[in-house]
PDB file of C-alpha atoms in Angstrom:
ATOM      1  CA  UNK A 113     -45.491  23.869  39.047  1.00 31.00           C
ATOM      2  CA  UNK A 114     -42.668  21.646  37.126  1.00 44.00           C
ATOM      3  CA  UNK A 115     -42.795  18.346  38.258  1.00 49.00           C
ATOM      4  CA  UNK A 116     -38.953  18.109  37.154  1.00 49.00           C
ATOM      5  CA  UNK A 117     -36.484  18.866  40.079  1.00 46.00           C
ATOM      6  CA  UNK A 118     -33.028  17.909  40.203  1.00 42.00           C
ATOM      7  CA  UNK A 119     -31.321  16.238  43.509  1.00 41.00           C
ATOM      8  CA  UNK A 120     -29.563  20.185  43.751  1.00 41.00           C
ATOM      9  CA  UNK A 121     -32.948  20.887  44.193  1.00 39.00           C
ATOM     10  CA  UNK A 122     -33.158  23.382  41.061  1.00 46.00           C
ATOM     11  CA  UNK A 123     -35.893  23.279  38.746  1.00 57.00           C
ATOM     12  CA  UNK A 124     -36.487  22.892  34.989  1.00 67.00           C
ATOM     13  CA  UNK A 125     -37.607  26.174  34.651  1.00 70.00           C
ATOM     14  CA  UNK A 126     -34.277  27.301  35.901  1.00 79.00           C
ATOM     15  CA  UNK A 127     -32.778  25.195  32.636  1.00 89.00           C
ATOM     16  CA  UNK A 128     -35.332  25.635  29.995  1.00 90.00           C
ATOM     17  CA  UNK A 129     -37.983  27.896  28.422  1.00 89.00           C
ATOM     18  CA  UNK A 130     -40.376  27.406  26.155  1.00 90.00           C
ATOM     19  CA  UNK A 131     -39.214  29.062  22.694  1.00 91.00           C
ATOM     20  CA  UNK A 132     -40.283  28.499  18.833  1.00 90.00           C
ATOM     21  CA  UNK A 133     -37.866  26.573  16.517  1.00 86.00           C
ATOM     22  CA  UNK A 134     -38.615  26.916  12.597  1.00 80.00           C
ATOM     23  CA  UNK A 135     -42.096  27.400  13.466  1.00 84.00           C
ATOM     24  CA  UNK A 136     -42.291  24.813  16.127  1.00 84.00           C
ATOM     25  CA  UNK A 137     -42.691  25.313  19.666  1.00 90.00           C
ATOM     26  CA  UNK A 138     -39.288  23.553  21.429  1.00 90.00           C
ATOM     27  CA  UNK A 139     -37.812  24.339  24.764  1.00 91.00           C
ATOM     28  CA  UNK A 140     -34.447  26.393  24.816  1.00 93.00           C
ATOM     29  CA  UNK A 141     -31.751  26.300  27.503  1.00 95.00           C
ATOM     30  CA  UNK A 142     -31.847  29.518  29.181  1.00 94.00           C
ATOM     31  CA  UNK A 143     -28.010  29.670  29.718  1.00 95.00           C
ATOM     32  CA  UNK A 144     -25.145  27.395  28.871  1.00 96.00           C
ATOM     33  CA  UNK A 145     -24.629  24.022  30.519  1.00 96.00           C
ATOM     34  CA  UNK A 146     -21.925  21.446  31.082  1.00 96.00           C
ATOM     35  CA  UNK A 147     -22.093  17.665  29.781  1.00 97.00           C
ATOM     36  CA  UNK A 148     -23.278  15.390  32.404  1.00 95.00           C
ATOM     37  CA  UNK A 149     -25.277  18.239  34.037  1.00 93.00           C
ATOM     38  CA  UNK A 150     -27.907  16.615  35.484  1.00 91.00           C
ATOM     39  CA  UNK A 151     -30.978  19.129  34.833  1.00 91.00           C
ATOM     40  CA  UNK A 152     -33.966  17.115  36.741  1.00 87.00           C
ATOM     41  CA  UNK A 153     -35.728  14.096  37.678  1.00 86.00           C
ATOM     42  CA  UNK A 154     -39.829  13.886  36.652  1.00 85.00           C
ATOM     43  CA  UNK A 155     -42.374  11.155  38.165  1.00 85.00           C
ATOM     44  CA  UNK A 156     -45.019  10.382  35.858  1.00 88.00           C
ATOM     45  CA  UNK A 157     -48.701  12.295  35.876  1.00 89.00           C
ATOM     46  CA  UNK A 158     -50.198   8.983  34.934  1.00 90.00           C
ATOM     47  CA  UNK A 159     -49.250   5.316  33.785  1.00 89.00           C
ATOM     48  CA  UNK A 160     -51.151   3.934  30.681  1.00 89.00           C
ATOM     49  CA  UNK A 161     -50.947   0.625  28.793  1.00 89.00           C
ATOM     50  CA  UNK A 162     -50.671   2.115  25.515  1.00 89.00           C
ATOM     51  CA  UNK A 163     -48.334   5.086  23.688  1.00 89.00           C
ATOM     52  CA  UNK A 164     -49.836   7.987  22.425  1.00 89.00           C
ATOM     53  CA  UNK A 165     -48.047  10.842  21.068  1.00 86.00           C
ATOM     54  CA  UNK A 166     -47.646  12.752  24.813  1.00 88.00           C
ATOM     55  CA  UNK A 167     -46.436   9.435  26.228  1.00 90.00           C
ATOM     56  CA  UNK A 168     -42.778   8.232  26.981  1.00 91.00           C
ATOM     57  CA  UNK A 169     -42.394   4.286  27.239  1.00 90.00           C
ATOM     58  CA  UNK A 170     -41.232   3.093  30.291  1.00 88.00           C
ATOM     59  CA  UNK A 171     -41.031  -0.528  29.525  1.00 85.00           C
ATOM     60  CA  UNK A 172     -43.511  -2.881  27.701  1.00 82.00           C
ATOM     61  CA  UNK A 173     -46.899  -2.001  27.969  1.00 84.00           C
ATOM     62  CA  UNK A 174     -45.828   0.903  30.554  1.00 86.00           C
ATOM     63  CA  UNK A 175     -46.249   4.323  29.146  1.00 90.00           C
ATOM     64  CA  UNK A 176     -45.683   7.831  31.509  1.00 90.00           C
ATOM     65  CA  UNK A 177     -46.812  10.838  30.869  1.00 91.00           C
ATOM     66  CA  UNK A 178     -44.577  13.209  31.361  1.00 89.00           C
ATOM     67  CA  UNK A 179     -46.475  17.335  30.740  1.00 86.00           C
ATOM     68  CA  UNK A 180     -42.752  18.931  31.136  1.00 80.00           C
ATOM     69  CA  UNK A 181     -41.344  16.525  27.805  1.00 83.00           C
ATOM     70  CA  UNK A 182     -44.367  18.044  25.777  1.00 84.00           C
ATOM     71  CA  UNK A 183     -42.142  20.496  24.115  1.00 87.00           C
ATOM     72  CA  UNK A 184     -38.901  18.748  24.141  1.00 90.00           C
ATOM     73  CA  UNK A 185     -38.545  17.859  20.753  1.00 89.00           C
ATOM     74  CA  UNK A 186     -36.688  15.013  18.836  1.00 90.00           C
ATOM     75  CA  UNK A 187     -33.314  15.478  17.336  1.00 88.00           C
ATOM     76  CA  UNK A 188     -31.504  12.216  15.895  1.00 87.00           C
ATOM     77  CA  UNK A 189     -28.257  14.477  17.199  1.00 88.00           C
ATOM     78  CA  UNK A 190     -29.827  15.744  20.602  1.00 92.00           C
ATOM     79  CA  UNK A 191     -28.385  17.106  23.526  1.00 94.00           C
ATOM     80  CA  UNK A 192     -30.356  15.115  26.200  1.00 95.00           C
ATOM     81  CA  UNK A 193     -30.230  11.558  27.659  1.00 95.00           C
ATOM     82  CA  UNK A 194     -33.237  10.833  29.266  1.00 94.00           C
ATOM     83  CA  UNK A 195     -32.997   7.943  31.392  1.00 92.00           C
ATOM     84  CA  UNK A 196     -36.050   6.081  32.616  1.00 89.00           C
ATOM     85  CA  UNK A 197     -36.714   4.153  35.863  1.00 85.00           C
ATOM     86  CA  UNK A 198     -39.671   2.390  37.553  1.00 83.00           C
ATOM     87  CA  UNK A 199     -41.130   0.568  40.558  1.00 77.00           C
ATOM     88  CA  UNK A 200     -42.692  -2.707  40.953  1.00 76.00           C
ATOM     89  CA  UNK A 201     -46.376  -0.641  40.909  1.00 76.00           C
ATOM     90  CA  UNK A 202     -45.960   0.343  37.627  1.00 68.00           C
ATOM     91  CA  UNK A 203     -44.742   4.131  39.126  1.00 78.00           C
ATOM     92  CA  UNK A 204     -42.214   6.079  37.180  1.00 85.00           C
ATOM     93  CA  UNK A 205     -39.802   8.715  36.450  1.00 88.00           C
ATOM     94  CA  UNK A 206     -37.242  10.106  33.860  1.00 89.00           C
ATOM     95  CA  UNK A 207     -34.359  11.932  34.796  1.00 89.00           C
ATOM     96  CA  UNK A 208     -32.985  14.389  31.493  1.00 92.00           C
ATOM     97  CA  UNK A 209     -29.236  14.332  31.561  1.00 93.00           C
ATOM     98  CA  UNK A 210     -27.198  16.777  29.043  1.00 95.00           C
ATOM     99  CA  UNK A 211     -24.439  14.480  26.637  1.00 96.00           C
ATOM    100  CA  UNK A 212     -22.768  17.242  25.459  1.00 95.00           C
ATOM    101  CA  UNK A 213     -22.183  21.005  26.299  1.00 96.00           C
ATOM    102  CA  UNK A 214     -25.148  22.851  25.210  1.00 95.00           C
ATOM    103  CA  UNK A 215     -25.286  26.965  24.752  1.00 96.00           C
ATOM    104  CA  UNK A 216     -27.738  29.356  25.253  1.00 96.00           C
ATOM    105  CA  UNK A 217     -30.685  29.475  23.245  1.00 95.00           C
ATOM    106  CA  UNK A 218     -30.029  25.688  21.792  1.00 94.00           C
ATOM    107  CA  UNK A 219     -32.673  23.884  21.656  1.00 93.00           C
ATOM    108  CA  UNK A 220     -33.151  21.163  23.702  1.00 94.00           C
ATOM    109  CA  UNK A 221     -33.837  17.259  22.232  1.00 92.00           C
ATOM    110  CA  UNK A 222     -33.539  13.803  22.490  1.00 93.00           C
ATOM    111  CA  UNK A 223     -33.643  11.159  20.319  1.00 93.00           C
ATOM    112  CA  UNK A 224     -37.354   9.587  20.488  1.00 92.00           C
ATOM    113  CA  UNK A 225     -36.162   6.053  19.533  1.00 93.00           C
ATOM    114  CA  UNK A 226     -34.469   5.970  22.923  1.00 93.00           C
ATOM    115  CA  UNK A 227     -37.565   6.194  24.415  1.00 91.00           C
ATOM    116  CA  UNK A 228     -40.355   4.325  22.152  1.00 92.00           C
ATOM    117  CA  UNK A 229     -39.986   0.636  20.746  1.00 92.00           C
ATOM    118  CA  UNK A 230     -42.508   1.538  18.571  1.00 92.00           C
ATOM    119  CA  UNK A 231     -43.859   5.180  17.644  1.00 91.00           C
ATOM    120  CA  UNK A 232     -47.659   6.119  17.740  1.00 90.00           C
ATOM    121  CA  UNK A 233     -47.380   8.598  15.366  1.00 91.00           C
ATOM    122  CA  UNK A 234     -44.373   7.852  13.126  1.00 91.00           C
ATOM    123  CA  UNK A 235     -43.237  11.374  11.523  1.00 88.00           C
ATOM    124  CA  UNK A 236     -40.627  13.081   9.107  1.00 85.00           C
ATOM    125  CA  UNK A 237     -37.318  14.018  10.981  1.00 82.00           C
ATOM    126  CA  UNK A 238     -35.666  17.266  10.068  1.00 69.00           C
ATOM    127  CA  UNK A 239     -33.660  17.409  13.134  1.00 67.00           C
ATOM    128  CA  UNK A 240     -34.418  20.934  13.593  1.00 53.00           C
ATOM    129  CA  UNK A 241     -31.889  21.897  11.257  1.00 54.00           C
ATOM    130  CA  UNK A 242     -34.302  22.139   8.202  1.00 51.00           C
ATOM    131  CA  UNK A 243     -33.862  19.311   5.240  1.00 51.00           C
ATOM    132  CA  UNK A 244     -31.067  20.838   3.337  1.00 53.00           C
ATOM    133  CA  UNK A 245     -28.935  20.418   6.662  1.00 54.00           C
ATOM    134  CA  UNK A 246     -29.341  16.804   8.365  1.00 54.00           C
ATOM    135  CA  UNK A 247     -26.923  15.521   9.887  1.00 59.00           C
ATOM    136  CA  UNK A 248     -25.573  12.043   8.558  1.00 64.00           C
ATOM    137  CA  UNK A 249     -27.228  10.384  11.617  1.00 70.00           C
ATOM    138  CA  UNK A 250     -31.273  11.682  10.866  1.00 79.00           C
ATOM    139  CA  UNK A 251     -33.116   8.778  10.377  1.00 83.00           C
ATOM    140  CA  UNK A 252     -35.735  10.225   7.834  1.00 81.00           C
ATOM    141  CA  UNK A 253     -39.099   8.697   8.900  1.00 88.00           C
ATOM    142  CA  UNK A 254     -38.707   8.359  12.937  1.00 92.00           C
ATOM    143  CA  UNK A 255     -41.017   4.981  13.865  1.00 93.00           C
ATOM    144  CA  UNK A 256     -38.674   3.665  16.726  1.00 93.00           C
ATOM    145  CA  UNK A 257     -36.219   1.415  18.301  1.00 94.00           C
ATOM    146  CA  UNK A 258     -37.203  -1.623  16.533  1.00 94.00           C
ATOM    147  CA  UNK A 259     -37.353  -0.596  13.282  1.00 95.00           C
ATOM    148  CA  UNK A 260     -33.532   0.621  13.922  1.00 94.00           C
ATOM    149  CA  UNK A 261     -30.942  -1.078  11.872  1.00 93.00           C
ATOM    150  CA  UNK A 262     -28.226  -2.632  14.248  1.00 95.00           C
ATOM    151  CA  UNK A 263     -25.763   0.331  13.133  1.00 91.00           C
ATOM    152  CA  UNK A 264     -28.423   2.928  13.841  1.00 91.00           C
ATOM    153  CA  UNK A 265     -28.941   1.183  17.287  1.00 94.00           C
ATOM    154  CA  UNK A 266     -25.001   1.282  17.809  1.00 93.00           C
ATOM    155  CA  UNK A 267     -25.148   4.918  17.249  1.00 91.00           C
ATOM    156  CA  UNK A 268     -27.776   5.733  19.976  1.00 93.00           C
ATOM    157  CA  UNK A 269     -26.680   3.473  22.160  1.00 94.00           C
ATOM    158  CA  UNK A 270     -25.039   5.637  24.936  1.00 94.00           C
ATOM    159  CA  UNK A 271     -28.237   7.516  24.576  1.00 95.00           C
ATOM    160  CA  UNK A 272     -30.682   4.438  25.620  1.00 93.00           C
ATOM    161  CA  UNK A 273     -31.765   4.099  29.051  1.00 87.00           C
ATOM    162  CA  UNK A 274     -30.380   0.871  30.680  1.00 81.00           C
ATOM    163  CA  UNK A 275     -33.723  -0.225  32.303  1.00 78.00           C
ATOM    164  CA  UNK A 276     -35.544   0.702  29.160  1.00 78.00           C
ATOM    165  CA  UNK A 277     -32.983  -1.379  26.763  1.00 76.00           C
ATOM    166  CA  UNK A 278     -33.750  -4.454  29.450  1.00 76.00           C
ATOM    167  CA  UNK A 279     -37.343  -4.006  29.524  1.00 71.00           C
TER     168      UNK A 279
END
């Protein structure tokens, strides 16, 4: 069962299916959807100290994992906001929000620096349009919000959760 369900009380599932993008398994939006569609809130399997690559960062030192983000992949021009929040106890959640109107089949991505200060795994960025077709925005080598210039971080910032940016 998805642990993502929006306040309509639709699922993920009813959003998103798992699909293969350039040879990648990514998730891809089963019909089209509005900007600002809210597609579902997710509380956190577990809470760990550390990152690892199946982790989201909450806030320092506060990691979720999150099984329904395993195949959302990172775009440096995504589609998704995810916007973190947590409790005193350490519990949290992510609700994904689309920022733009997204068709059919797209696939659907965020933009990992918005999430993670610091990648565990840094990694190559094609933004799943292949190399010869990156947008002006990809970042190259994706290793996080701190190693952001301060015009990268100006470009992402309507994409950064508030109570992550504050953490």
């Amino acid at each position: 069962m998805s642990c993502f369900v929006s306040m309509a009380g639709r699922a993920l599932k009813n959003f998103l299916r798992l699909s293969t993008f350039h040879g990648q398994q990514g998730m891809a939006f089963t019909k089209a959807v509005k900007k600002g569609t809210l597609l579902g809130i997710c509380k956190a399997e577990s809470v760990v100290p550390e990152p690892n690559k199946y982790t989201v960062e909450i806030k320092s030192q506060v990691h979720g994992r999150f099984p329904d983000l395993d195949f959302l992949n990172h775009c440096c021009s995504p589609n998704l906001k995810l916007e973190v929040s947590s409790s005193p106890d350490d519990t949290a959640e992510i609700s994904a929000w689309t920022v733009r109107d997204v068709a059919e089949g797209e696939q659907a991505t965020f933009h990992y620096c918005t999430t993670e200060k610091a990648m565990d795994e840094p990694f190559e960025c094609f933004c799943i349009f292949g190399a010869s077709n990156r947008p002006r925005t990809c970042l190259g080598t994706v290793k996080g919000y701190d190693f952001l210039t301060e015009a990268q971080k100006a470009d992402i910032d309507h994409l950064v959760s508030t109570e992550w940016k504050n953490s």
